[in-house]
Every structure is written in structure tokens, then in C-alpha cells.
């Protein structure tokens, strides 16, 4: 499912044309992977956060499998979406001269509430 859609990504970046669709899709995928890594979520936790909350049974099952509450998954999703939008914007605007160290430090700050208490992987 992903944390943000292509349409949301293009709206955030204020891109109307389809010229950069492939680039935006690639950067969105990279931004999501980086945010999940910095947040220190494992595969089952990431699946719960990305699960469709409108399908209550599937969402509850994903959260149970991940060992997190539905409230935690919903809160994590909100924070991670913000981090993905930030990362996507940064990567898109600075694709020639990105400072990945600075980006990672900012992500650590954005994702602190999720990272706290999680062992580094």
C-alpha cells in the first residue's frame, strides 16, 4: 500500500505534469524505506503501519502480529507520513547536492517518538 500515494506526493511537491512521475515514484519509495529504517520498524511493524485502517479486521490482525496496538500504529503512521513527505521534498529539491547526513539527522529528530526505546538494527 505505501505510506503516501503518487497523487499525494505530486501535490506535496506541487508538480502538475507527468514528466517526473517515474522519478517521484522512485524517490517516494526511497523516502519510505529511509523513514522506516530510521524509525527502526521491523517488517511486521511496517506492515501494520501501512495496513488499511478502514479494513478493521485486517488492521487489527496486522497490529496483533506486529505486537503493537492499533493506536500506536495509527500514531506511527501519522509521524512516518510527515517524515516521508519531508524526505521526498528534500530528495526532489536537492537531487544534485543532497546532504544525506543532514537529512538523516533531521529524520532522527522527526522520528524520535518512534525510535525511543528501540534497539539499533
mmCIF file of N, CA and C in Angstrom, residues 23-97:
data_model
loop_
_atom_site.group_PDB
_atom_site.id
_atom_site.type_symbol
_atom_site.label_atom_id
_atom_site.label_comp_id
_atom_site.label_asym_id
_atom_site.label_seq_id
_atom_site.Cartn_x
_atom_site.Cartn_y
_atom_site.Cartn_z
ATOM 1 N N UNK A 23 10.405 9.470 -11.616
ATOM 2 C CA UNK A 23 11.350 9.956 -10.606
ATOM 3 C C UNK A 23 10.658 10.094 -9.258
ATOM 4 N N UNK A 24 9.472 10.667 -9.243
ATOM 5 C CA UNK A 24 8.732 10.852 -7.985
ATOM 6 C C UNK A 24 8.391 9.508 -7.355
ATOM 7 N N UNK A 25 8.005 8.542 -8.157
ATOM 8 C CA UNK A 25 7.705 7.202 -7.632
ATOM 9 C C UNK A 25 8.950 6.578 -7.007
ATOM 10 N N UNK A 26 10.081 6.717 -7.676
ATOM 11 C CA UNK A 26 11.339 6.169 -7.161
ATOM 12 C C UNK A 26 11.755 6.874 -5.875
ATOM 13 N N UNK A 27 11.663 8.189 -5.851
ATOM 14 C CA UNK A 27 12.039 8.943 -4.656
ATOM 15 C C UNK A 27 11.082 8.663 -3.493
ATOM 16 N N UNK A 28 9.807 8.466 -3.794
ATOM 17 C CA UNK A 28 8.827 8.134 -2.743
ATOM 18 C C UNK A 28 9.171 6.794 -2.114
ATOM 19 N N UNK A 29 9.502 5.830 -2.937
ATOM 20 C CA UNK A 29 9.890 4.510 -2.427
ATOM 21 C C UNK A 29 11.139 4.613 -1.558
ATOM 22 N N UNK A 30 12.118 5.379 -2.003
ATOM 23 C CA UNK A 30 13.352 5.567 -1.229
ATOM 24 C C UNK A 30 13.057 6.307 0.081
ATOM 25 N N UNK A 31 12.195 7.320 0.019
ATOM 26 C CA UNK A 31 11.848 8.096 1.209
ATOM 27 C C UNK A 31 11.143 7.219 2.244
ATOM 28 N N UNK A 32 10.236 6.362 1.793
ATOM 29 C CA UNK A 32 9.534 5.467 2.712
ATOM 30 C C UNK A 32 10.499 4.471 3.347
ATOM 31 N N UNK A 33 11.372 3.896 2.543
ATOM 32 C CA UNK A 33 12.338 2.937 3.072
ATOM 33 C C UNK A 33 13.256 3.597 4.096
ATOM 34 N N UNK A 34 13.735 4.795 3.796
ATOM 35 C CA UNK A 34 14.621 5.502 4.716
ATOM 36 C C UNK A 34 13.900 5.846 6.016
ATOM 37 N N UNK A 35 12.679 6.339 5.919
ATOM 38 C CA UNK A 35 11.913 6.687 7.126
ATOM 39 C C UNK A 35 11.665 5.457 7.992
ATOM 40 N N UNK A 36 11.297 4.345 7.381
ATOM 41 C CA UNK A 36 11.062 3.113 8.147
ATOM 42 C C UNK A 36 12.352 2.615 8.792
ATOM 43 N N UNK A 37 13.468 2.725 8.077
ATOM 44 C CA UNK A 37 14.756 2.311 8.636
ATOM 45 C C UNK A 37 15.162 3.197 9.812
ATOM 46 N N UNK A 38 15.053 4.501 9.650
ATOM 47 C CA UNK A 38 15.436 5.422 10.720
ATOM 48 C C UNK A 38 14.521 5.240 11.928
ATOM 49 N N UNK A 39 13.247 4.920 11.668
ATOM 50 C CA UNK A 39 12.303 4.693 12.766
ATOM 51 C C UNK A 39 12.549 3.364 13.473
ATOM 52 N N UNK A 40 13.368 2.523 12.871
ATOM 53 C CA UNK A 40 13.705 1.207 13.427
ATOM 54 C C UNK A 40 12.507 0.259 13.506
ATOM 55 N N UNK A 41 11.634 0.320 12.520
ATOM 56 C CA UNK A 41 10.496 -0.594 12.483
ATOM 57 C C UNK A 41 10.899 -1.875 11.757
ATOM 58 N N UNK A 42 10.481 -3.002 12.307
ATOM 59 C CA UNK A 42 10.735 -4.258 11.613
ATOM 60 C C UNK A 42 9.643 -4.481 10.562
ATOM 61 N N UNK A 43 9.728 -5.564 9.817
ATOM 62 C CA UNK A 43 8.793 -5.801 8.711
ATOM 63 C C UNK A 43 7.348 -5.892 9.174
ATOM 64 N N UNK A 44 7.090 -6.581 10.276
ATOM 65 C CA UNK A 44 5.705 -6.730 10.725
ATOM 66 C C UNK A 44 5.148 -5.411 11.249
ATOM 67 N N UNK A 45 5.986 -4.612 11.899
ATOM 68 C CA UNK A 45 5.545 -3.301 12.370
ATOM 69 C C UNK A 45 5.255 -2.378 11.187
ATOM 70 N N UNK A 46 6.131 -2.412 10.193
ATOM 71 C CA UNK A 46 5.921 -1.603 8.994
ATOM 72 C C UNK A 46 4.635 -2.019 8.287
ATOM 73 N N UNK A 47 4.382 -3.321 8.220
ATOM 74 C CA UNK A 47 3.149 -3.808 7.589
ATOM 75 C C UNK A 47 1.916 -3.320 8.341
ATOM 76 N N UNK A 48 1.975 -3.293 9.663
ATOM 77 C CA UNK A 48 0.851 -2.805 10.459
ATOM 78 C C UNK A 48 0.622 -1.316 10.222
ATOM 79 N N UNK A 49 1.702 -0.559 10.159
ATOM 80 C CA UNK A 49 1.599 0.891 9.940
ATOM 81 C C UNK A 49 1.047 1.178 8.544
ATOM 82 N N UNK A 50 1.427 0.370 7.575
ATOM 83 C CA UNK A 50 0.979 0.576 6.202
ATOM 84 C C UNK A 50 -0.384 -0.054 5.919
ATOM 85 N N UNK A 51 -0.918 -0.849 6.846
ATOM 86 C CA UNK A 51 -2.197 -1.539 6.634
ATOM 87 C C UNK A 51 -3.341 -0.539 6.523
ATOM 88 N N UNK A 52 -4.341 -0.937 5.779
ATOM 89 C CA UNK A 52 -5.527 -0.107 5.573
ATOM 90 C C UNK A 52 -6.405 -0.159 6.825
ATOM 91 N N UNK A 53 -6.475 0.949 7.545
ATOM 92 C CA UNK A 53 -7.243 1.001 8.795
ATOM 93 C C UNK A 53 -8.738 0.897 8.549
ATOM 94 N N UNK A 54 -9.201 1.144 7.330
ATOM 95 C CA UNK A 54 -10.637 1.030 7.055
ATOM 96 C C UNK A 54 -11.090 -0.429 7.039
ATOM 97 N N UNK A 55 -10.168 -1.355 6.824
ATOM 98 C CA UNK A 55 -10.462 -2.787 6.938
ATOM 99 C C UNK A 55 -10.090 -3.181 8.369
ATOM 100 N N UNK A 56 -11.037 -2.999 9.285
ATOM 101 C CA UNK A 56 -10.763 -3.124 10.710
ATOM 102 C C UNK A 56 -10.178 -4.478 11.107
ATOM 103 N N UNK A 57 -10.697 -5.546 10.534
ATOM 104 C CA UNK A 57 -10.220 -6.882 10.898
ATOM 105 C C UNK A 57 -8.771 -7.095 10.453
ATOM 106 N N UNK A 58 -8.466 -6.714 9.230
ATOM 107 C CA UNK A 58 -7.100 -6.878 8.712
ATOM 108 C C UNK A 58 -6.132 -5.971 9.466
ATOM 109 N N UNK A 59 -6.566 -4.752 9.774
ATOM 110 C CA UNK A 59 -5.733 -3.806 10.510
ATOM 111 C C UNK A 59 -5.436 -4.346 11.907
ATOM 112 N N UNK A 60 -6.452 -4.841 12.589
ATOM 113 C CA UNK A 60 -6.271 -5.399 13.933
ATOM 114 C C UNK A 60 -5.340 -6.603 13.895
ATOM 115 N N UNK A 61 -5.505 -7.445 12.882
ATOM 116 C CA UNK A 61 -4.648 -8.632 12.756
ATOM 117 C C UNK A 61 -3.192 -8.231 12.506
ATOM 118 N N UNK A 62 -2.975 -7.239 11.660
ATOM 119 C CA UNK A 62 -1.610 -6.778 11.376
ATOM 120 C C UNK A 62 -0.969 -6.196 12.629
ATOM 121 N N UNK A 63 -1.740 -5.451 13.399
ATOM 122 C CA UNK A 63 -1.213 -4.858 14.635
ATOM 123 C C UNK A 63 -0.885 -5.940 15.658
ATOM 124 N N UNK A 64 -1.761 -6.914 15.792
ATOM 125 C CA UNK A 64 -1.520 -8.022 16.718
ATOM 126 C C UNK A 64 -0.267 -8.788 16.322
ATOM 127 N N UNK A 65 -0.120 -9.060 15.032
ATOM 128 C CA UNK A 65 1.061 -9.780 14.541
ATOM 129 C C UNK A 65 2.342 -8.993 14.804
ATOM 130 N N UNK A 66 2.248 -7.674 14.769
ATOM 131 C CA UNK A 66 3.415 -6.823 14.983
ATOM 132 C C UNK A 66 3.693 -6.577 16.461
ATOM 133 N N UNK A 67 2.726 -6.881 17.314
ATOM 134 C CA UNK A 67 2.904 -6.642 18.741
ATOM 135 C C UNK A 67 2.752 -5.180 19.127
ATOM 136 N N UNK A 68 1.995 -4.428 18.322
ATOM 137 C CA UNK A 68 1.720 -3.033 18.648
ATOM 138 C C UNK A 68 0.217 -2.820 18.673
ATOM 139 N N UNK A 69 -0.223 -1.793 19.378
ATOM 140 C CA UNK A 69 -1.650 -1.510 19.442
ATOM 141 C C UNK A 69 -2.089 -0.771 18.179
ATOM 142 N N UNK A 70 -3.383 -0.773 17.947
ATOM 143 C CA UNK A 70 -3.918 -0.051 16.802
ATOM 144 C C UNK A 70 -3.646 1.450 16.954
ATOM 145 N N UNK A 71 -3.717 1.935 18.172
ATOM 146 C CA UNK A 71 -3.429 3.350 18.423
ATOM 147 C C UNK A 71 -1.971 3.667 18.071
ATOM 148 N N UNK A 72 -1.043 2.796 18.495
ATOM 149 C CA UNK A 72 0.367 3.008 18.161
ATOM 150 C C UNK A 72 0.570 3.017 16.655
ATOM 151 N N UNK A 73 -0.044 2.069 15.961
ATOM 152 C CA UNK A 73 0.104 2.003 14.501
ATOM 153 C C UNK A 73 -0.416 3.271 13.846
ATOM 154 N N UNK A 74 -1.535 3.776 14.321
ATOM 155 C CA UNK A 74 -2.109 4.997 13.764
ATOM 156 C C UNK A 74 -1.210 6.198 14.039
ATOM 157 N N UNK A 75 -0.686 6.284 15.259
ATOM 158 C CA UNK A 75 0.224 7.385 15.604
ATOM 159 C C UNK A 75 1.524 7.288 14.814
ATOM 160 N N UNK A 76 2.076 6.086 14.701
ATOM 161 C CA UNK A 76 3.301 5.886 13.932
ATOM 162 C C UNK A 76 3.086 6.308 12.485
ATOM 163 N N UNK A 77 1.931 5.932 11.930
ATOM 164 C CA UNK A 77 1.634 6.259 10.533
ATOM 165 C C UNK A 77 1.642 7.774 10.321
ATOM 166 N N UNK A 78 1.032 8.518 11.219
ATOM 167 C CA UNK A 78 0.983 9.977 11.077
ATOM 168 C C UNK A 78 2.393 10.575 11.098
ATOM 169 N N UNK A 79 3.209 10.129 12.021
ATOM 170 C CA UNK A 79 4.576 10.638 12.133
ATOM 171 C C UNK A 79 5.400 10.216 10.912
ATOM 172 N N UNK A 80 5.256 8.972 10.506
ATOM 173 C CA UNK A 80 6.013 8.481 9.356
ATOM 174 C C UNK A 80 5.605 9.181 8.067
ATOM 175 N N UNK A 81 4.329 9.466 7.896
ATOM 176 C CA UNK A 81 3.896 10.192 6.700
ATOM 177 C C UNK A 81 4.570 11.565 6.631
ATOM 178 N N UNK A 82 4.639 12.240 7.767
ATOM 179 C CA UNK A 82 5.312 13.539 7.808
ATOM 180 C C UNK A 82 6.777 13.383 7.419
ATOM 181 N N UNK A 83 7.427 12.365 7.957
ATOM 182 C CA UNK A 83 8.836 12.115 7.649
ATOM 183 C C UNK A 83 9.029 11.776 6.167
ATOM 184 N N UNK A 84 8.118 11.008 5.603
ATOM 185 C CA UNK A 84 8.224 10.649 4.184
ATOM 186 C C UNK A 84 8.035 11.886 3.309
ATOM 187 N N UNK A 85 7.042 12.718 3.631
ATOM 188 C CA UNK A 85 6.850 13.946 2.856
ATOM 189 C C UNK A 85 8.093 14.834 2.932
ATOM 190 N N UNK A 86 8.644 14.985 4.138
ATOM 191 C CA UNK A 86 9.855 15.801 4.293
ATOM 192 C C UNK A 86 10.998 15.228 3.452
ATOM 193 N N UNK A 87 11.213 13.934 3.565
ATOM 194 C CA UNK A 87 12.308 13.280 2.845
ATOM 195 C C UNK A 87 12.112 13.377 1.340
ATOM 196 N N UNK A 88 10.900 13.142 0.886
ATOM 197 C CA UNK A 88 10.604 13.243 -0.539
ATOM 198 C C UNK A 88 10.907 14.644 -1.050
ATOM 199 N N UNK A 89 10.438 15.649 -0.333
ATOM 200 C CA UNK A 89 10.702 17.031 -0.743
ATOM 201 C C UNK A 89 12.184 17.337 -0.779
ATOM 202 N N UNK A 90 12.891 16.865 0.240
ATOM 203 C CA UNK A 90 14.334 17.110 0.318
ATOM 204 C C UNK A 90 15.056 16.440 -0.853
ATOM 205 N N UNK A 91 14.746 15.170 -1.087
ATOM 206 C CA UNK A 91 15.413 14.443 -2.169
ATOM 207 C C UNK A 91 15.072 15.029 -3.540
ATOM 208 N N UNK A 92 13.848 15.459 -3.719
ATOM 209 C CA UNK A 92 13.434 16.023 -5.011
ATOM 210 C C UNK A 92 14.109 17.371 -5.257
ATOM 211 N N UNK A 93 14.124 18.224 -4.261
ATOM 212 C CA UNK A 93 14.689 19.559 -4.426
ATOM 213 C C UNK A 93 16.217 19.571 -4.429
ATOM 214 N N UNK A 94 16.837 18.598 -3.773
ATOM 215 C CA UNK A 94 18.305 18.571 -3.652
ATOM 216 C C UNK A 94 18.911 17.349 -4.352
ATOM 217 N N UNK A 95 18.321 16.934 -5.432
ATOM 218 C CA UNK A 95 18.780 15.699 -6.075
ATOM 219 C C UNK A 95 20.200 15.791 -6.612
ATOM 220 N N UNK A 96 20.703 16.991 -6.812
ATOM 221 C CA UNK A 96 22.065 17.156 -7.307
ATOM 222 C C UNK A 96 23.086 17.304 -6.181
ATOM 223 N N UNK A 97 22.672 17.863 -5.036
ATOM 224 C CA UNK A 97 23.636 18.159 -3.970
ATOM 225 C C UNK A 97 23.079 17.832 -2.584
#
